[in-house]
Short mmCIF file of C-alpha atoms in Angstrom, two decimals:
data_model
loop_
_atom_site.label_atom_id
_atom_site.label_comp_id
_atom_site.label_asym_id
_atom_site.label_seq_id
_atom_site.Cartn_x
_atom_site.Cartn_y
_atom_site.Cartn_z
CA UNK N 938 -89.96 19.23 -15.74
CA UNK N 939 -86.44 19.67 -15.12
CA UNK N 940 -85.80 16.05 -14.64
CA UNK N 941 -87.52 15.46 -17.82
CA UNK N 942 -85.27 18.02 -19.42
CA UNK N 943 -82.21 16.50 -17.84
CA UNK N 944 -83.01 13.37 -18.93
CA UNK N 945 -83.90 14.30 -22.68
CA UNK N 946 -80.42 16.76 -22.90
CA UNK N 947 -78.06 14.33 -21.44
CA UNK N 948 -79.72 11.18 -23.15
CA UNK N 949 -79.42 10.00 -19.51
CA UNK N 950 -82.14 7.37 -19.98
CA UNK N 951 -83.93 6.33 -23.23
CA UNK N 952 -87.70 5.02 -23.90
CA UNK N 953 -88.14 1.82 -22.57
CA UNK N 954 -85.45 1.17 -20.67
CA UNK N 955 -85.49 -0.82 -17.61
CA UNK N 956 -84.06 1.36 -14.67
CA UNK N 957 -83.17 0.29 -11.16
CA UNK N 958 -84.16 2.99 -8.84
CA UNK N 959 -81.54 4.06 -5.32
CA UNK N 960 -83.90 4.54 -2.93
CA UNK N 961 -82.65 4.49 0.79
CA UNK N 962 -86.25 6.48 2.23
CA UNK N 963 -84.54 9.69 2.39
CA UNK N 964 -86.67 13.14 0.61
CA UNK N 965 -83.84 12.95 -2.25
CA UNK N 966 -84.46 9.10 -3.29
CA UNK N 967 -88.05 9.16 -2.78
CA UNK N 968 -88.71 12.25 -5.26
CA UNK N 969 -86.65 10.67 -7.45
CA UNK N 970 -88.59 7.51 -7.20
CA UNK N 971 -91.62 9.39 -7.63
CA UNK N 972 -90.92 11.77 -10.88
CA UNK N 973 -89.65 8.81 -12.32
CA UNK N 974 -93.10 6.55 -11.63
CA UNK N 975 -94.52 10.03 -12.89
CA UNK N 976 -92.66 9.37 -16.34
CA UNK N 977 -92.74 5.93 -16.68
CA UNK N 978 -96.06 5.75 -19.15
CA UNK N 979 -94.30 8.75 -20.77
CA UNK N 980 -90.91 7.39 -21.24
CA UNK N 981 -92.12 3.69 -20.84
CA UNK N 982 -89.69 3.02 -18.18
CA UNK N 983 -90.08 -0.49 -15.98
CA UNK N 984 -88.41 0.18 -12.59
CA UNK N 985 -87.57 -1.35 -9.60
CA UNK N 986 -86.31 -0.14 -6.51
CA UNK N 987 -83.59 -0.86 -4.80
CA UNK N 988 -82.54 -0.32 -1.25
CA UNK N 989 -79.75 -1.33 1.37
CA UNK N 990 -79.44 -1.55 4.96
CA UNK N 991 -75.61 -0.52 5.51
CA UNK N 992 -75.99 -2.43 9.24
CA UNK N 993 -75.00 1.08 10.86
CA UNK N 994 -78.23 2.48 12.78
CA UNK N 995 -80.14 -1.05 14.00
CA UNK N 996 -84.00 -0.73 14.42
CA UNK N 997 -84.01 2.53 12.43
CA UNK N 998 -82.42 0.73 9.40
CA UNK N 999 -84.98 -2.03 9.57
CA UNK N 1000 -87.86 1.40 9.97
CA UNK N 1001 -86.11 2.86 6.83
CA UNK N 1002 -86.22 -0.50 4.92
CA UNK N 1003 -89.99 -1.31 5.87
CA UNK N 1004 -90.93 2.29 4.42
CA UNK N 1005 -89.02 1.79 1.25
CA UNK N 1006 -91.12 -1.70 0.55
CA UNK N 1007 -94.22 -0.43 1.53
CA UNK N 1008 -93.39 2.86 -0.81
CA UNK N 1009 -92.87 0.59 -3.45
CA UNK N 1010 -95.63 -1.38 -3.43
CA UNK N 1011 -98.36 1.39 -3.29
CA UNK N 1012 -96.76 2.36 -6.89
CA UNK N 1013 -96.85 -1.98 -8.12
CA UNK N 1014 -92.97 -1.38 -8.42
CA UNK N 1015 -90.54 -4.57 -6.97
CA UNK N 1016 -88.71 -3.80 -4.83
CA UNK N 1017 -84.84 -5.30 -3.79
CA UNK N 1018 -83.58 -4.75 0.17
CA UNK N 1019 -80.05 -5.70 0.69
CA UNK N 1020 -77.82 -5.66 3.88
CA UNK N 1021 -74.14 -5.87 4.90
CA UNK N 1022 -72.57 -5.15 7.62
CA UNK N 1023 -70.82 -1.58 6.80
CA UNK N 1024 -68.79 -1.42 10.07
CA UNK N 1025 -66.92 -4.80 9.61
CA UNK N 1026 -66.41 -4.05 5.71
CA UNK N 1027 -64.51 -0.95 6.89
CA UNK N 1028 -62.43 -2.70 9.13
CA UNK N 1029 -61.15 -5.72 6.75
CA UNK N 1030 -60.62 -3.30 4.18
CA UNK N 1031 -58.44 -0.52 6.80
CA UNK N 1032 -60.98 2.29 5.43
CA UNK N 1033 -63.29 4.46 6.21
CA UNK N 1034 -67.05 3.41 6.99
CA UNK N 1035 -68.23 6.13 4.61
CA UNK N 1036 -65.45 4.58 2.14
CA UNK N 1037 -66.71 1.37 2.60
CA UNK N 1038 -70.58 2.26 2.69
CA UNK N 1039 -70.08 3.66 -0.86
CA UNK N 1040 -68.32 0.77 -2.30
CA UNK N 1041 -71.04 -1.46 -0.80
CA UNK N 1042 -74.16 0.28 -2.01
CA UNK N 1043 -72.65 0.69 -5.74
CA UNK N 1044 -71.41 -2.93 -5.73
CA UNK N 1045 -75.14 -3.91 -4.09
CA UNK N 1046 -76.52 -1.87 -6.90
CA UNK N 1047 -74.33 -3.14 -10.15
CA UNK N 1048 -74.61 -6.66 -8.48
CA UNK N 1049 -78.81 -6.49 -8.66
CA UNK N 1050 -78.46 -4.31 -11.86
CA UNK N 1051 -77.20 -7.14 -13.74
CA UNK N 1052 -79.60 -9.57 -12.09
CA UNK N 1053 -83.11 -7.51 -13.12
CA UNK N 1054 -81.18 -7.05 -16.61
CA UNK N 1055 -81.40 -3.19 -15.61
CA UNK N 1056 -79.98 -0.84 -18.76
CA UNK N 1057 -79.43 2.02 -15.86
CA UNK N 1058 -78.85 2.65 -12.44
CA UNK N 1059 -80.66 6.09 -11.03
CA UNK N 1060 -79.47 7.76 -8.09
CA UNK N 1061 -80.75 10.68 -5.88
CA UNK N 1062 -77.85 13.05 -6.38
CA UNK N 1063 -78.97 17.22 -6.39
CA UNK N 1064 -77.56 20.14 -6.84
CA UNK N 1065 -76.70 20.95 -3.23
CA UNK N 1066 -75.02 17.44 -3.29
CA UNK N 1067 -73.05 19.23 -6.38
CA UNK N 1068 -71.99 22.16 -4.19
CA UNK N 1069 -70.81 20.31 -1.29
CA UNK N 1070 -68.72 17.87 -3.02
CA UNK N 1071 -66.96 20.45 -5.47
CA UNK N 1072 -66.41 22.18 -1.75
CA UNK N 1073 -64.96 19.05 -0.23
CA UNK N 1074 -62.59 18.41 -2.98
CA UNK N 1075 -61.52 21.65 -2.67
CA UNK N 1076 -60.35 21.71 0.76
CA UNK N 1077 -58.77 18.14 0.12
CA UNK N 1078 -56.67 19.71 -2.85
CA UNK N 1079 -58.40 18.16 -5.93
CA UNK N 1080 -57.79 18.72 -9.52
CA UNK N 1081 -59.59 19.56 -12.34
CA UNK N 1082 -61.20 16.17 -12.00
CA UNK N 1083 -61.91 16.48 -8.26
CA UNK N 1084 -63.72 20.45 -9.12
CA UNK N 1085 -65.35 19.03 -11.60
CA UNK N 1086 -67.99 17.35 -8.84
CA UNK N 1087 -70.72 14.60 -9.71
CA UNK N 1088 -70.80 13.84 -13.14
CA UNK N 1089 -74.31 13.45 -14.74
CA UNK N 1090 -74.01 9.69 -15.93
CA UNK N 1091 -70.96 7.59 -15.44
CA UNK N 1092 -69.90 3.74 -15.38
CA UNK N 1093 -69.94 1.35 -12.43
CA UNK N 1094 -68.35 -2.14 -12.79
CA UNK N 1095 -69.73 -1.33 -16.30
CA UNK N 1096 -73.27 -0.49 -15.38
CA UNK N 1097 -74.22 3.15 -16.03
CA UNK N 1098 -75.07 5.23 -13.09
CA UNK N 1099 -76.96 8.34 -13.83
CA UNK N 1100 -78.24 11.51 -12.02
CA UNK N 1101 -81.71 13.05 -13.25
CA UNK N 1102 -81.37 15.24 -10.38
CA UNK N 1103 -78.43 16.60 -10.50
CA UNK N 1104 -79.90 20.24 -11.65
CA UNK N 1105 -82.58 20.76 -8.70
CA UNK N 1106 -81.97 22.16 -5.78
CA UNK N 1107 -83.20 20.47 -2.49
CA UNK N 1108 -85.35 23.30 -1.31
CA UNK N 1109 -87.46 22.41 -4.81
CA UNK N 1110 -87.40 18.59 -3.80
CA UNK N 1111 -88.61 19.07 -0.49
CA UNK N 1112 -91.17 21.46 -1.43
CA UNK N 1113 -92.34 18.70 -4.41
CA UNK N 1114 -92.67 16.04 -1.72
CA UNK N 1115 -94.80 18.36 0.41
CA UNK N 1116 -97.21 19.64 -2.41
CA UNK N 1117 -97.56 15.53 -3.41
CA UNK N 1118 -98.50 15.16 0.91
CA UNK N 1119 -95.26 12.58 0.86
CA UNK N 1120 -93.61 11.10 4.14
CA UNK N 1121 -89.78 10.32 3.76
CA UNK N 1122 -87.39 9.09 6.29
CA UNK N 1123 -85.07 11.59 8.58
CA UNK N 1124 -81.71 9.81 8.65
CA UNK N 1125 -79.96 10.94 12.19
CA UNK N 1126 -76.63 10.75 11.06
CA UNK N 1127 -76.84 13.38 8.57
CA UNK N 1128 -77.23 15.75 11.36
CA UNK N 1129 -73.95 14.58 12.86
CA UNK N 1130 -70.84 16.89 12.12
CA UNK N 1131 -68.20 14.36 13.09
CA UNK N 1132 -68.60 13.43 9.18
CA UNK N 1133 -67.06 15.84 6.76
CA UNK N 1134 -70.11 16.14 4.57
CA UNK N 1135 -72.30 17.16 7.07
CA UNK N 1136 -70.05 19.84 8.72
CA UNK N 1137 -69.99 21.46 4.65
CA UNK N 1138 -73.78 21.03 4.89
CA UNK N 1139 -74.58 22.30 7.76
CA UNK N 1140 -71.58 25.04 8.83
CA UNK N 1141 -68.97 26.06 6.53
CA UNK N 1142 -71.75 26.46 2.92
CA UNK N 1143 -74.10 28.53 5.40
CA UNK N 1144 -71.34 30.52 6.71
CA UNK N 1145 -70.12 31.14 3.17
CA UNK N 1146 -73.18 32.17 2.16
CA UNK N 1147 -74.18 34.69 5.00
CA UNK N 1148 -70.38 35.91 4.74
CA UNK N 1149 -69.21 36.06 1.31
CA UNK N 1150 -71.97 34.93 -1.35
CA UNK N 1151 -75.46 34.22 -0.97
CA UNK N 1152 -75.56 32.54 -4.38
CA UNK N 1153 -72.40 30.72 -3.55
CA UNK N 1154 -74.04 26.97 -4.68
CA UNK N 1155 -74.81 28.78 -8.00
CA UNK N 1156 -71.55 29.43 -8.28
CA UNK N 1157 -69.63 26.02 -7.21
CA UNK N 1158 -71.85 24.12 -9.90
CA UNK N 1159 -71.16 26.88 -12.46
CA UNK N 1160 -67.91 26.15 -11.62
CA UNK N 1161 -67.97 22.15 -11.93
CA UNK N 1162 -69.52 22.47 -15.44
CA UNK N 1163 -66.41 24.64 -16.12
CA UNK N 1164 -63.55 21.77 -15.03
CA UNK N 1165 -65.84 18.93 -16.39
CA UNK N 1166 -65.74 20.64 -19.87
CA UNK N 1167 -62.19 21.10 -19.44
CA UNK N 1168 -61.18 17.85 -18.19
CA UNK N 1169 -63.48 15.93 -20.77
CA UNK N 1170 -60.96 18.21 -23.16
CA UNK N 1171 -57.89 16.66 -21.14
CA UNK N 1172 -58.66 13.16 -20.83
CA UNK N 1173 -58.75 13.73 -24.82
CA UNK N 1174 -55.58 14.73 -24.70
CA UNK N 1175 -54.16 12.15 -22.63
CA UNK N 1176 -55.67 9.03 -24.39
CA UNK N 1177 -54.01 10.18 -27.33
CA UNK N 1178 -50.40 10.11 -25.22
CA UNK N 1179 -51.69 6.60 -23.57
CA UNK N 1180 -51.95 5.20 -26.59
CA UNK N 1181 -48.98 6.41 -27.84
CA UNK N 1182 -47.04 5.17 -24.80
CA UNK N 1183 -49.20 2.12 -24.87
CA UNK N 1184 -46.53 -1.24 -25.33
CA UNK N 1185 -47.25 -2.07 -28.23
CA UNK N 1186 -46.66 -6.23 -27.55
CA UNK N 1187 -50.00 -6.69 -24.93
CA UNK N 1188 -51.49 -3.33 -25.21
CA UNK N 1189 -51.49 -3.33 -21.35
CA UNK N 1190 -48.30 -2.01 -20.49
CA UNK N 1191 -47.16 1.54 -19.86
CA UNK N 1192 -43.00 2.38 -21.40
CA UNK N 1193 -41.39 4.15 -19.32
CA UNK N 1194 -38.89 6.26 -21.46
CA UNK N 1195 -41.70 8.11 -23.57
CA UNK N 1196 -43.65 8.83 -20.28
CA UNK N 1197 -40.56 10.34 -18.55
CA UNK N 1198 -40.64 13.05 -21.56
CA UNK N 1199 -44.03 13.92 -20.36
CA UNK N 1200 -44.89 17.05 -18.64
CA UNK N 1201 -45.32 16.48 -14.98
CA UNK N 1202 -49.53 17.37 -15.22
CA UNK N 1203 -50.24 15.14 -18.67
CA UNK N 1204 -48.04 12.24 -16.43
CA UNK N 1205 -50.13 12.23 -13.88
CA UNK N 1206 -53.32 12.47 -16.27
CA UNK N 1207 -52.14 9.60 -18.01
CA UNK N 1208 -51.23 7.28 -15.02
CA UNK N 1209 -54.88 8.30 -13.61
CA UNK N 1210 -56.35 7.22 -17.00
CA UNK N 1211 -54.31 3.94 -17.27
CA UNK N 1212 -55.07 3.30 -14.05
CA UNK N 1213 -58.63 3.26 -14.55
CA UNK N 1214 -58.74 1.42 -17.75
CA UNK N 1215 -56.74 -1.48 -16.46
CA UNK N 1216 -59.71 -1.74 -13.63
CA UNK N 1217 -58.35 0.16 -10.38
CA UNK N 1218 -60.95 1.42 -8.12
CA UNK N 1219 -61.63 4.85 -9.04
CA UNK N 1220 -62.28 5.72 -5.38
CA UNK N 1221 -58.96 4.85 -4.54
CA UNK N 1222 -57.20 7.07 -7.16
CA UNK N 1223 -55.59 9.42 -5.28
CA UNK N 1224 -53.08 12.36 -5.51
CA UNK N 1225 -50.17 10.32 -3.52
CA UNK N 1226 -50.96 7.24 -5.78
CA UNK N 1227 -50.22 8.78 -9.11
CA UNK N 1228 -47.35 10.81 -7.28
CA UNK N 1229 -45.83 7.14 -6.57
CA UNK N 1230 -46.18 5.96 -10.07
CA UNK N 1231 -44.44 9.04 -11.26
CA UNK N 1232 -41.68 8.27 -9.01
CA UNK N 1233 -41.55 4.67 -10.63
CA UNK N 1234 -41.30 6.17 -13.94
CA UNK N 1235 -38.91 8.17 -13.26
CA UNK N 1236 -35.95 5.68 -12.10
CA UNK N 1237 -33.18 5.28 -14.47
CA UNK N 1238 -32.96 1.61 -14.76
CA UNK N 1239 -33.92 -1.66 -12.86
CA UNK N 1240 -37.12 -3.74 -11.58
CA UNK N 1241 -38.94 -2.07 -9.07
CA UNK N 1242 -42.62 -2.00 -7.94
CA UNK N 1243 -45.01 -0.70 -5.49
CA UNK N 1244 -47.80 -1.78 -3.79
CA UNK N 1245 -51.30 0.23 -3.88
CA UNK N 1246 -54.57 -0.01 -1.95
CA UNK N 1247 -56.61 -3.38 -2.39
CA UNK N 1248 -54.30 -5.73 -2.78
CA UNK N 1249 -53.37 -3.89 -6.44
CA UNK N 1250 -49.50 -3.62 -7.09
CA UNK N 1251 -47.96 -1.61 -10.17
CA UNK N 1252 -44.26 -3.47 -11.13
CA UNK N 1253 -41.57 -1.91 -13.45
CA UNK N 1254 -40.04 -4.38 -15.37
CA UNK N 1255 -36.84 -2.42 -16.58
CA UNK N 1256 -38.75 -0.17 -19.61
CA UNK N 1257 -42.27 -1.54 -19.17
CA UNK N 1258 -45.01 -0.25 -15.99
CA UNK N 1259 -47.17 -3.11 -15.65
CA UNK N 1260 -50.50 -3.19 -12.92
CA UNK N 1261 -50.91 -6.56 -10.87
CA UNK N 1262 -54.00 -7.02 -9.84
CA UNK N 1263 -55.26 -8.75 -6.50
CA UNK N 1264 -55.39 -12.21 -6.73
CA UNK N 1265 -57.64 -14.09 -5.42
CA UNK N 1266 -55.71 -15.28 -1.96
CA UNK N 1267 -53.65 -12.24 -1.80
CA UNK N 1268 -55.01 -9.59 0.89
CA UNK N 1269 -53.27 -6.64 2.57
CA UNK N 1270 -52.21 -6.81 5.79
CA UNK N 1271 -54.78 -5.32 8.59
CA UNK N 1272 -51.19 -4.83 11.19
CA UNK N 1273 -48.04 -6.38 11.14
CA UNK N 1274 -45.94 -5.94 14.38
CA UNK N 1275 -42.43 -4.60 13.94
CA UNK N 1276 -39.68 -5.97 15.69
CA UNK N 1277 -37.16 -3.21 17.34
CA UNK N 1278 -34.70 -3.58 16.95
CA UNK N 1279 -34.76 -6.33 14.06
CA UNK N 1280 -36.37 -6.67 10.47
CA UNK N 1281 -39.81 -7.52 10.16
CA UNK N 1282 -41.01 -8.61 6.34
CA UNK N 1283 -44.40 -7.75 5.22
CA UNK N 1284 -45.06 -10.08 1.62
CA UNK N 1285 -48.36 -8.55 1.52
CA UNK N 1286 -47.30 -4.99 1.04
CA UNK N 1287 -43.80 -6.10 -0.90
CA UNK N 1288 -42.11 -3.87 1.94
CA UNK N 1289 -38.96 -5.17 4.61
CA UNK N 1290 -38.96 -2.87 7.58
CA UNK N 1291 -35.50 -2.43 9.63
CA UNK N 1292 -35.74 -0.97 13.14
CA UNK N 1293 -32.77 0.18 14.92
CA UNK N 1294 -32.39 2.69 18.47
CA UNK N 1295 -29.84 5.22 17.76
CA UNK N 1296 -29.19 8.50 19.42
CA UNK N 1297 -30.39 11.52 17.14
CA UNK N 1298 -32.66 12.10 14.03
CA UNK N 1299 -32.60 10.82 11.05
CA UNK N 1300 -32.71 13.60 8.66
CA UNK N 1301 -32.40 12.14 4.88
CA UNK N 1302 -32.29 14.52 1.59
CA UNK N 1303 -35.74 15.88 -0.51
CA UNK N 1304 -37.50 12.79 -1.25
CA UNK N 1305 -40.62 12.04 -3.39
CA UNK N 1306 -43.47 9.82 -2.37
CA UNK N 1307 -43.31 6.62 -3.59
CA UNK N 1308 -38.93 7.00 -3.41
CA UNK N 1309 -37.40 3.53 -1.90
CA UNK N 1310 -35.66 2.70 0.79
CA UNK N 1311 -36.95 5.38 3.12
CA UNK N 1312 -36.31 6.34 6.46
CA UNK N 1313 -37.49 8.22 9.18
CA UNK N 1314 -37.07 8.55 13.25
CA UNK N 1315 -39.64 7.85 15.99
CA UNK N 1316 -39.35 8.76 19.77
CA UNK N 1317 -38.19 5.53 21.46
CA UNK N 1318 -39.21 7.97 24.33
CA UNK N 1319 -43.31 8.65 23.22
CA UNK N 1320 -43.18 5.20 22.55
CA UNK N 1321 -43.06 3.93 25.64
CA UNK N 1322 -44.14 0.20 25.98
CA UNK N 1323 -46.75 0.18 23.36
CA UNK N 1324 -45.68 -1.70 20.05
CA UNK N 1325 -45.04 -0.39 16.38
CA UNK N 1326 -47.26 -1.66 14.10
CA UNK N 1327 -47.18 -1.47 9.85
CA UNK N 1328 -50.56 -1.13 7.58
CA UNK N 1329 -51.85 -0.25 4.06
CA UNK N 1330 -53.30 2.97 3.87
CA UNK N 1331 -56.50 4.37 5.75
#
């Protein structure tokens, strides 16, 4: 019932759609899987399921994958198993293997999206999933957008995603698959509090809640609905100031002397939201990248640029930002070894690095990110014999 009601309030998926179904085996994806077979005469919904092996946990990925296909075919639904090799993505890219399992599983997705002619995506997002993220983002320093959590439906390489879920609580899902008598699959790694996610999960939102606020998910959603209203208000705001700061020759360009006007919050709103519409990874839209942007807007004359993650550069062309996108050659550099002393150039990144030894510390003036040249010391001393090395950002 309350995916039902979710579905019908936020229009999240209309009669007769086709919808490709996340499932990795977990109790989140296969409830999901199930209400939705539950409402498919209802709604008349065609689905297919979808599932991929990230190439992390060996024989109990292959387990996990077997269940999902034999799930599948008890309820005459196709089903789609993918696999890539998480672990080796992470390390081309210089990110993290969570990083890099995301962007594989939502390109995986999109990708078989578009081949099944899919109108939606459907993932296994709840409310606890809500709480922990809004929690994360927190202690990371987010913004209204970061507090505002999961949002209910959003675009993918322009396939929407959406979250029936979203409003359930996990105790309810788990008790659903146990009234229905179904078996899901125990991932081991969720138990493991090396990852972020999982020490929220399973220490600092029980703490909170024997400590300070036993309805203290209640209140992080609550709060999420709060900053998504308000940022949805925002990012109305600030595509009225894109536009007008829009150049006005390609419509792709940002000018530099109306955005250096700006207030220093609607700046970095509307560098976020250019930023997105010209195609950059929303994943990788971070506090320090907009930060560096500003910092390009606000030199007084000249061409200048800056390199951001992927491959992605933004230029300044005297009063015009413009975004570069990869090409399809270019990559960033995994390490560069620096010479020192001596100058080491790094095309990739668009950066020249200078090495001297000196006696003393460099100490230069109040600088902002993004601000070139810029220096800084390094004990020749804690050094020792191992070698300097320059990279893009992990």
């Amino acid at each position: 019932k309350k995916v039902l009601s979710a579905i019908r309030k936020h229009r999240l998926i209309v009669p007769g759609q086709r919808v490709l179904v996340a499932v990795s085996g977990g109790a989140d994806s296969v409830a999901l899987f199930e209400v939705l077979h539950m409402l498919a005469k209802e709604l008349r919904l065609r689905l297919t399921v979808a599932h991929l092996n990230h190439g992390i946990r060996g024989p109990d990925a292959d387990r996990d994958a077997a269940f999902v296909r034999a799930f599948a075919k008890r309820r005459r639904c196709r089903c789609i198993v993918g696999l890539v090799n998480v672990p080796a993505l992470a390390r081309r890219k210089g990110i993290s293997v969570e990083m890099a399992a995301r962007e594989a599983r939502y390109e995986f997705l999109c990708r078989e999206a578009r081949r099944v002619r899919a109108d939606v995506i459907a993932t296994a997002h709840h409310a606890d999933d809500q709480a922990e993220t809004v929690l994360i983002h927190f202690l990371r320093g987010a913004g209204t957008r970061g507090l505002s959590g999961i949002p209910m439906a959003v675009l993918h390489h322009g396939v929407p995603v959406v979250r029936p879920m979203l409003d359930v609580r996990r105790a309810d899902i788990v008790r659903f698959l146990q009234r229905r008598k179904l078996r899901w699959c125990e991932d081991s790694t969720n138990a493991n509090v090396v990852h972020l996610r999982n020490r929220v999960r399973h220490e600092l939102l029980p703490w909170l809640e024997k400590t300070f606020n036993p309805a203290i998910r209640q209140v992080l959603m609550r709060m999420a609905d709060i900053f998504r209203e308000e940022d949805r208000w925002l990012d109305a705001a600030a595509l009225e100031t894109l536009q007008l700061h829009t150049d006005p020759v390609d419509g792709a360009g940002l000018m530099v002397q109306g955005m250096a006007t700006e207030s220093p919050a609607m700046r970095r709103r509307v560098i976020r939201l250019w930023l997105a519409r010209r195609g950059f990874p929303l994943e990788r839209m971070d506090f320090d990248t907009t930060e560096r942007i500003g910092a390009l807007l606000r030199k007084r004359k000249g061409t200048s640029g800056m390199s951001l993650h992927g491959g992605w550069s933004v230029r300044r062309w005297y009063g015009i930002l413009r975004i570069v996108r990869p090409g399809p050659s270019r990559t960033s550099a995994e390490s560069v070894r620096i010479r020192v002393p001596g100058a080491t150039g790094v095309p990739e990144l668009n950066l020249r690095v200078v090495t001297a030894r000196s006696a003393g510390i460099v100490r230069p003036g109040p600088s902002r990110p993004g601000d070139l040249p810029a220096r800084a010391s390094l004990s020749l001393h804690a050094l020792g014999k191992k070698a300097l090395h320059v990279r893009a950002w992990r």
